Amino acid sequence: MKALVFNGPDRAAWQEARDPGIQEPTDAIVRVEATTICGTDLHILAGDVPDVPPGTVLGHEAVGRVVEVGSAVRGVRPGDRVLVSCISACGHCRYCREAAYGQCTGGGGWILGHLVDGTQAEFVRVPFAEMSLHSLPEAVPAKEAVLLSDIFPTGYEVGVLNGRVRPGDTVVVVGAGPVGLAAIATAQLFSPGRIVAVDLAPIRLEAAKQIGADAIATAAESEALVADLTGGLGADVVIEAVGQAASFELCARMVRPGGHLANVGVHGAPATLHLEDLWIRNLTLTTGLVDTFSTPTLLGMLTDRRLPAAGLVTHTFELGQMEAAYDVFSRAADTGALKVVLGEPQHDELTLRAAAAA
């Protein structure tokens, strides 16, 4: 098969790779219908995730169709259309029993495109298929469903739920990339008083407005705006969705005493925690890797057209255009890319040929 193979920092190529096969009775093999690129993939390419070995197929998000299952798999079968979760779950360890699948100690957690070959390929082996695949209705577009592999559960669980968003809250989301936009979309489920989006890129701030932000600001404007909106108190909830020291420290300055700071961003370098200022402010700081326990709920909302996923997809490519897609996604400030989706060619028209007369 062809796959996007990580060959070391700043080196990856769409190249021939070994076809995946069943290795454990709990495995499934999925033919990839659609996949996408995550900011975490860029962190891997930059060398920020050193435990990814060269030779690994990247990617942890996909929609596809099951082509083979192991002997212990009962919940899915060949031919089923499925959503591949970014988190694999053994289903038996302490953390899985608590629905904290991201911390699975039984061989799961974030392993796709990290510790085992991932989804940016024509086929992918999915470990623990019973727990890690979700049945997907045929009517749900692949380019929307693939956003539920990672970004929507991440924004919702690690941002909105960890941040304890409540009705009437002032919520600030720093970083209006795909995960930040997903946090803005799902924060609205809790009727906050206002949502403020902060970013450097005008196109992302405009996307935040379209997805539901009540106010937008650049980083330089954000502290004064939040102070003005809250009478100097600060935001009830601040969600960090960038993964840089400067953005984390900005979030810490904008949250009110007794408020919540939910860190979602993937940090590749240390950030300063100013405890000399924060110790007295009764803050709750949370970090987290997504668990994907919310995926069935979000999938139901998407199926019922109650989740604005389509608006986050700005570019589509065929699988063979993987390197071009990475180039577009990595230069988001220039290209305006939010989420790029790769997959099979899309056919807008279906031509039926009548059988020749006997």
CSV table of C-alpha atoms in Angstrom, one decimal:
chain,number,residue,atom,x,y,z
A,1,MET,CA,0.0,0.0,0.0
A,2,LYS,CA,0.9,3.7,0.0
A,3,ALA,CA,1.3,5.6,3.2
A,4,LEU,CA,2.8,8.8,4.7
A,5,VAL,CA,5.9,7.5,6.5
A,6,PHE,CA,7.8,9.4,9.1
A,7,ASN,CA,11.5,9.1,8.4
A,8,GLY,CA,12.8,11.4,11.1
A,9,PRO,CA,12.5,15.1,12.1
A,10,ASP,CA,11.4,17.2,9.1
A,11,ARG,CA,11.3,14.1,6.8
A,12,ALA,CA,8.2,12.3,5.7
A,13,ALA,CA,7.1,10.8,2.4
A,14,TRP,CA,4.1,9.3,0.7
A,15,GLN,CA,5.7,6.0,-0.2
A,16,GLU,CA,5.3,2.2,-0.4
A,17,ALA,CA,4.7,0.6,3.0
A,18,ARG,CA,3.9,-2.9,4.1
A,19,ASP,CA,0.2,-3.8,4.0
A,20,PRO,CA,-1.2,-4.2,7.6
A,21,GLY,CA,-2.3,-7.6,8.8
A,22,ILE,CA,-4.1,-9.0,11.8
A,23,GLN,CA,-1.6,-9.3,14.6
A,24,GLU,CA,-4.0,-9.8,17.6
A,25,PRO,CA,-7.4,-11.4,17.7
A,26,THR,CA,-8.8,-8.0,18.7
A,27,ASP,CA,-7.6,-6.2,15.6
A,28,ALA,CA,-9.5,-5.0,12.6
A,29,ILE,CA,-8.1,-3.9,9.2
A,30,VAL,CA,-9.8,-0.8,7.8
A,31,ARG,CA,-9.6,0.6,4.2
A,32,VAL,CA,-9.3,4.3,4.6
A,33,GLU,CA,-12.1,6.4,3.0
A,34,ALA,CA,-11.0,9.7,4.5
A,35,THR,CA,-8.2,10.9,6.9
A,36,THR,CA,-6.9,14.3,8.0
A,37,ILE,CA,-3.8,16.0,9.4
A,38,CYS,CA,-3.6,17.1,13.0
A,39,GLY,CA,-1.4,19.7,14.6
A,40,THR,CA,0.1,16.9,16.6
A,41,ASP,CA,1.4,15.4,13.3
A,42,LEU,CA,3.3,18.6,12.7
A,43,HIS,CA,4.7,18.4,16.2
A,44,ILE,CA,6.0,14.9,15.4
A,45,LEU,CA,7.6,16.1,12.2
A,46,ALA,CA,9.2,18.9,14.1
A,47,GLY,CA,10.8,16.4,16.5
A,48,ASP,CA,8.7,17.4,19.5
A,49,VAL,CA,7.4,13.8,20.1
A,50,PRO,CA,10.7,11.8,20.2
A,51,ASP,CA,9.1,8.5,21.0
A,52,VAL,CA,7.7,8.2,17.5
A,53,PRO,CA,10.2,5.9,15.7
A,54,PRO,CA,11.3,6.5,12.1
A,55,GLY,CA,9.4,4.2,9.8
A,56,THR,CA,6.1,4.9,11.5
A,57,VAL,CA,3.0,5.6,9.3
A,58,LEU,CA,1.6,8.9,10.7
A,59,GLY,CA,-2.0,9.9,11.4
A,60,HIS,CA,-4.6,9.0,14.0
A,61,GLU,CA,-7.9,10.0,12.4
A,62,ALA,CA,-9.9,8.2,9.8
A,63,VAL,CA,-13.2,7.1,8.4
A,64,GLY,CA,-13.2,3.8,6.5
A,65,ARG,CA,-14.6,0.4,5.8
A,66,VAL,CA,-13.7,-2.8,7.6
A,67,VAL,CA,-12.1,-5.4,5.4
A,68,GLU,CA,-10.9,-8.0,7.9
A,69,VAL,CA,-11.3,-8.7,11.7
A,70,GLY,CA,-9.6,-10.8,14.2
A,71,SER,CA,-11.2,-13.9,15.7
A,72,ALA,CA,-12.2,-12.1,18.9
A,73,VAL,CA,-14.0,-9.2,17.2
A,74,ARG,CA,-17.8,-9.4,17.4
A,75,GLY,CA,-19.1,-5.8,17.2
A,76,VAL,CA,-17.9,-5.0,13.7
A,77,ARG,CA,-17.6,-7.1,10.6
A,78,PRO,CA,-16.2,-6.8,7.1
A,79,GLY,CA,-18.1,-4.3,5.0
A,80,ASP,CA,-19.1,-2.1,8.0
A,81,ARG,CA,-18.4,1.7,7.6
A,82,VAL,CA,-16.7,3.0,10.7
A,83,LEU,CA,-15.2,6.0,12.4
A,84,VAL,CA,-11.7,5.2,13.7
A,85,SER,CA,-11.1,6.8,17.1
A,86,CYS,CA,-7.7,8.5,17.7
A,87,ILE,CA,-7.6,6.7,21.0
A,88,SER,CA,-7.4,2.9,21.3
A,89,ALA,CA,-8.9,1.3,24.4
A,90,CYS,CA,-8.2,-2.2,25.8
A,91,GLY,CA,-11.5,-2.0,27.7
A,92,HIS,CA,-10.1,-3.9,30.7
A,93,CYS,CA,-7.5,-1.9,32.6
A,94,ARG,CA,-8.3,0.5,35.5
A,95,TYR,CA,-8.4,3.6,33.3
A,96,CYS,CA,-10.6,2.0,30.6
A,97,ARG,CA,-13.1,1.0,33.3
A,98,GLU,CA,-13.2,4.6,34.3
A,99,ALA,CA,-13.7,5.7,30.7
A,100,ALA,CA,-10.2,7.4,30.8
A,101,TYR,CA,-9.2,5.6,27.6
A,102,GLY,CA,-6.4,8.0,26.8
A,103,GLN,CA,-4.5,6.7,29.8
A,104,CYS,CA,-5.1,3.0,28.9
A,105,THR,CA,-2.4,0.7,30.4
A,106,GLY,CA,-3.4,-2.4,28.5
A,107,GLY,CA,-1.7,-1.4,25.2
A,108,GLY,CA,-4.0,1.3,24.1
A,109,GLY,CA,-4.2,5.1,24.5
A,110,TRP,CA,-2.8,7.3,21.8
A,111,ILE,CA,-0.9,4.7,19.8
A,112,LEU,CA,-2.1,5.2,16.2
A,113,GLY,CA,0.5,7.2,14.3
A,114,HIS,CA,2.5,7.4,17.5
A,115,LEU,CA,3.6,3.9,18.7
A,116,VAL,CA,2.1,1.9,15.9
A,117,ASP,CA,1.3,2.6,12.2
A,118,GLY,CA,-1.5,5.2,11.8
A,119,THR,CA,-4.2,6.2,9.4
A,120,GLN,CA,-2.5,8.4,6.8
A,121,ALA,CA,-2.5,5.4,4.5
A,122,GLU,CA,-4.6,3.3,2.2
A,123,PHE,CA,-5.2,0.7,5.0
A,124,VAL,CA,-4.8,0.8,8.8
A,125,ARG,CA,-4.7,-1.9,11.5
A,126,VAL,CA,-6.9,-0.8,14.4
A,127,PRO,CA,-6.0,-2.5,17.7
A,128,PHE,CA,-8.9,-3.2,20.1
A,129,ALA,CA,-11.4,-2.8,17.4
A,130,GLU,CA,-14.4,-3.4,19.6
A,131,MET,CA,-13.6,-0.3,21.7
A,132,SER,CA,-11.9,1.8,19.1
A,133,LEU,CA,-14.3,1.8,16.1
A,134,HIS,CA,-17.7,3.4,15.9
A,135,SER,CA,-20.4,2.4,13.4
A,136,LEU,CA,-21.0,5.2,10.9
A,137,PRO,CA,-24.2,5.7,9.0
A,138,GLU,CA,-23.8,5.8,5.2
A,139,ALA,CA,-25.5,9.2,5.1
A,140,VAL,CA,-22.9,11.0,7.1
A,141,PRO,CA,-20.3,12.6,4.9
A,142,ALA,CA,-16.8,11.2,5.5
A,143,LYS,CA,-15.2,14.6,5.5
A,144,GLU,CA,-17.4,15.7,8.4
A,145,ALA,CA,-17.3,12.4,10.3
A,146,VAL,CA,-13.5,12.3,10.3
A,147,LEU,CA,-13.5,15.4,12.5
A,148,LEU,CA,-15.0,13.3,15.3
A,149,SER,CA,-11.9,11.0,15.4
A,150,ASP,CA,-10.1,13.7,17.4
A,151,ILE,CA,-10.7,17.4,17.2
A,152,PHE,CA,-14.3,17.5,18.4
A,153,PRO,CA,-13.9,15.1,21.3
A,154,THR,CA,-10.7,16.9,22.2
A,155,GLY,CA,-12.2,20.4,22.2
A,156,TYR,CA,-15.3,19.2,24.0
A,157,GLU,CA,-13.7,16.9,26.7
A,158,VAL,CA,-10.3,18.6,27.4
A,159,GLY,CA,-11.5,22.1,26.8
A,160,VAL,CA,-15.2,22.5,27.6
A,161,LEU,CA,-15.8,19.7,30.1
A,162,ASN,CA,-12.5,20.0,31.9
A,163,GLY,CA,-13.0,23.8,32.0
A,164,ARG,CA,-16.4,23.3,33.6
A,165,VAL,CA,-18.2,25.7,31.3
A,166,ARG,CA,-21.6,26.8,32.9
A,167,PRO,CA,-24.5,28.9,31.8
A,168,GLY,CA,-23.7,32.6,31.8
A,169,ASP,CA,-19.9,32.1,31.9
A,170,THR,CA,-17.4,34.2,30.0
A,171,VAL,CA,-15.4,31.7,28.0
A,172,VAL,CA,-12.2,32.7,26.3
A,173,VAL,CA,-10.6,30.3,23.7
A,174,VAL,CA,-7.0,31.2,22.9
A,175,GLY,CA,-6.2,29.6,19.5
A,176,ALA,CA,-8.9,29.4,16.8
A,177,GLY,CA,-7.4,26.5,15.0
A,178,PRO,CA,-9.5,23.3,14.4
A,179,VAL,CA,-9.5,22.2,18.1
A,180,GLY,CA,-10.2,25.7,19.3
A,181,LEU,CA,-13.1,26.0,16.9
A,182,ALA,CA,-14.4,22.7,18.1
A,183,ALA,CA,-14.3,24.0,21.7
A,184,ILE,CA,-16.2,27.1,20.6
A,185,ALA,CA,-18.8,25.0,18.9
A,186,THR,CA,-19.3,22.7,21.8
A,187,ALA,CA,-19.1,25.3,24.6
A,188,GLN,CA,-22.4,26.7,23.2
A,189,LEU,CA,-24.1,23.5,24.4
A,190,PHE,CA,-23.8,25.0,28.0
A,191,SER,CA,-25.3,28.4,27.2
A,192,PRO,CA,-22.3,30.6,28.2
A,193,GLY,CA,-22.9,34.3,28.5
A,194,ARG,CA,-20.2,35.1,25.9
A,195,ILE,CA,-17.4,33.3,24.0
A,196,VAL,CA,-14.3,35.3,23.1
A,197,ALA,CA,-11.9,33.9,20.4
A,198,VAL,CA,-8.3,34.9,20.4
A,199,ASP,CA,-5.9,34.3,17.5
A,200,LEU,CA,-3.3,36.0,15.4
A,201,ALA,CA,-4.8,35.1,12.0
A,202,PRO,CA,-7.8,37.2,10.7
A,203,ILE,CA,-9.1,34.2,8.7
A,204,ARG,CA,-9.3,32.1,11.9
A,205,LEU,CA,-10.9,34.8,13.8
A,206,GLU,CA,-13.5,35.1,11.1
A,207,ALA,CA,-14.1,31.4,11.2
A,208,ALA,CA,-14.5,31.7,15.0
A,209,LYS,CA,-17.3,34.3,14.4
A,210,GLN,CA,-19.0,32.0,11.9
A,211,ILE,CA,-18.8,29.0,14.4
A,212,GLY,CA,-20.4,31.0,17.2
A,213,ALA,CA,-17.9,33.3,19.0
A,214,ASP,CA,-19.5,36.5,20.3
A,215,ALA,CA,-16.3,38.5,20.2
A,216,ILE,CA,-12.8,38.2,18.6
A,217,ALA,CA,-9.4,39.6,19.4
A,218,THR,CA,-5.8,39.4,18.6
A,219,ALA,CA,-3.5,38.3,21.4
A,220,ALA,CA,-2.4,42.0,21.9
A,221,GLU,CA,-6.0,43.1,22.3
A,222,SER,CA,-7.4,40.2,24.3
A,223,GLU,CA,-6.5,41.1,27.9
A,224,ALA,CA,-8.0,44.6,27.6
A,225,LEU,CA,-11.1,43.2,25.9
A,226,VAL,CA,-11.7,40.5,28.5
A,227,ALA,CA,-11.1,43.0,31.4
A,228,ASP,CA,-13.6,45.4,29.7
A,229,LEU,CA,-16.2,42.6,29.2
A,230,THR,CA,-16.0,41.3,32.8
A,231,GLY,CA,-15.6,44.6,34.7
A,232,GLY,CA,-11.9,43.7,35.4
A,233,LEU,CA,-12.8,40.4,37.0
A,234,GLY,CA,-11.4,38.1,34.3
A,235,ALA,CA,-12.9,35.1,32.4
A,236,ASP,CA,-14.7,32.3,34.1
A,237,VAL,CA,-13.1,29.7,31.8
A,238,VAL,CA,-10.0,30.1,29.6
A,239,ILE,CA,-9.1,27.3,27.1
A,240,GLU,CA,-5.6,27.2,25.8
A,241,ALA,CA,-5.6,25.6,22.3
A,242,VAL,CA,-2.3,26.7,20.9
A,243,GLY,CA,0.5,24.8,22.8
A,244,GLN,CA,3.0,27.6,23.2
A,245,ALA,CA,4.5,29.2,26.3
A,246,ALA,CA,3.3,32.7,25.5
A,247,SER,CA,-0.3,31.6,24.9
A,248,PHE,CA,-0.4,29.6,28.1
A,249,GLU,CA,0.9,32.5,30.2
A,250,LEU,CA,-1.7,34.8,28.4
A,251,CYS,CA,-4.4,32.4,29.5
A,252,ALA,CA,-3.2,32.5,33.1
A,253,ARG,CA,-3.4,36.3,33.1
A,254,MET,CA,-7.0,36.4,31.8
A,255,VAL,CA,-8.7,33.8,34.1
A,256,ARG,CA,-10.5,35.2,37.1
A,257,PRO,CA,-9.9,34.2,40.7
A,258,GLY,CA,-11.7,30.9,41.2
A,259,GLY,CA,-11.9,30.3,37.5
A,260,HIS,CA,-10.8,27.4,35.3
A,261,LEU,CA,-7.8,27.2,32.9
A,262,ALA,CA,-8.1,24.2,30.6
A,263,ASN,CA,-4.9,23.5,28.7
A,264,VAL,CA,-5.6,21.6,25.4
A,265,GLY,CA,-2.6,22.6,23.3
A,266,VAL,CA,0.3,20.2,22.7
A,267,HIS,CA,3.4,21.8,24.2
A,268,GLY,CA,6.8,21.0,22.8
A,269,ALA,CA,8.7,23.3,25.1
A,270,PRO,CA,8.4,24.4,28.8
A,271,ALA,CA,6.0,27.1,29.8
A,272,THR,CA,6.4,29.2,33.0
A,273,LEU,CA,3.7,28.6,35.7
A,274,HIS,CA,3.8,31.9,37.7
A,275,LEU,CA,2.8,30.5,41.0
A,276,GLU,CA,4.1,33.6,42.7
A,277,ASP,CA,1.0,35.3,41.2
A,278,LEU,CA,-1.4,32.4,40.9
A,279,TRP,CA,-1.1,30.7,44.3
A,280,ILE,CA,-3.6,33.1,45.9
A,281,ARG,CA,-6.2,33.1,43.1
A,282,ASN,CA,-7.9,29.7,43.7
A,283,LEU,CA,-7.5,28.7,40.1
A,284,THR,CA,-8.2,25.2,38.7
A,285,LEU,CA,-5.7,24.2,36.1
A,286,THR,CA,-6.4,21.1,34.0
A,287,THR,CA,-4.4,19.3,31.3
A,288,GLY,CA,-5.4,16.3,29.4
A,289,LEU,CA,-5.2,13.9,26.5
A,290,VAL,CA,-8.6,13.2,25.0
A,291,ASP,CA,-10.4,10.0,26.1
A,292,THR,CA,-13.0,10.0,23.4
A,293,PHE,CA,-15.8,8.9,25.8
A,294,SER,CA,-18.0,11.6,24.2
A,295,THR,CA,-17.6,10.3,20.6
A,296,PRO,CA,-21.0,8.4,20.6
A,297,THR,CA,-22.8,11.5,21.8
A,298,LEU,CA,-21.1,13.8,19.3
A,299,LEU,CA,-21.7,11.3,16.5
A,300,GLY,CA,-25.4,11.3,17.3
A,301,MET,CA,-25.4,15.1,17.1
A,302,LEU,CA,-23.5,15.0,13.8
A,303,THR,CA,-26.0,12.5,12.4
A,304,ASP,CA,-28.8,14.8,13.4
A,305,ARG,CA,-27.1,17.8,11.8
A,306,ARG,CA,-26.6,19.5,15.1
A,307,LEU,CA,-22.8,19.8,15.0
A,308,PRO,CA,-21.2,22.4,12.7
A,309,ALA,CA,-18.4,20.2,11.3
A,310,ALA,CA,-18.6,21.0,7.7
A,311,GLY,CA,-17.5,24.6,8.2
A,312,LEU,CA,-14.2,23.5,9.6
A,313,VAL,CA,-13.1,21.8,6.4
A,314,THR,CA,-11.3,24.3,4.1
A,315,HIS,CA,-9.3,22.0,1.8
A,316,THR,CA,-9.8,18.5,0.3
A,317,PHE,CA,-7.3,16.3,-1.4
A,318,GLU,CA,-7.0,12.8,-2.7
A,319,LEU,CA,-4.9,10.4,-0.6
A,320,GLY,CA,-2.1,10.5,-3.1
A,321,GLN,CA,-1.7,14.3,-2.6
A,322,MET,CA,-0.6,13.8,1.0
A,323,GLU,CA,2.6,15.8,0.7
A,324,ALA,CA,0.8,18.7,-0.9
A,325,ALA,CA,-1.8,18.6,1.9
A,326,TYR,CA,0.9,18.7,4.5
A,327,ASP,CA,2.4,21.8,2.8
A,328,VAL,CA,-1.0,23.6,2.8
A,329,PHE,CA,-1.8,22.7,6.4
A,330,SER,CA,1.7,23.6,7.7
A,331,ARG,CA,1.4,27.1,6.1
A,332,ALA,CA,-2.1,27.8,7.5
A,333,ALA,CA,-1.3,31.5,8.0
A,334,ASP,CA,-0.7,31.8,4.3
A,335,THR,CA,-3.2,29.3,2.9
A,336,GLY,CA,-6.1,29.9,5.3
A,337,ALA,CA,-6.2,26.1,6.1
A,338,LEU,CA,-8.3,25.0,9.0
A,339,LYS,CA,-8.9,21.3,8.5
A,340,VAL,CA,-7.7,19.5,5.4
A,341,VAL,CA,-9.3,16.2,4.6
A,342,LEU,CA,-7.8,13.5,2.3
A,343,GLY,CA,-9.7,10.7,0.8
A,344,GLU,CA,-11.1,8.9,-2.2
A,345,PRO,CA,-12.1,11.1,-5.2
A,346,GLN,CA,-15.5,12.7,-4.7
A,347,HIS,CA,-18.1,12.0,-7.4
A,348,ASP,CA,-20.9,14.6,-7.6
A,349,GLU,CA,-22.7,12.8,-10.5
A,350,LEU,CA,-23.4,9.1,-10.9
A,351,THR,CA,-23.9,7.8,-14.4
A,352,LEU,CA,-25.9,4.6,-14.8
A,353,ARG,CA,-25.4,2.6,-17.9
A,354,ALA,CA,-28.3,0.5,-19.1
A,355,ALA,CA,-27.5,-3.1,-19.8
A,356,ALA,CA,-27.2,-3.9,-23.5
A,357,ALA,CA,-30.4,-5.4,-24.9
A,358,ALA,CA,-30.4,-9.1,-25.3
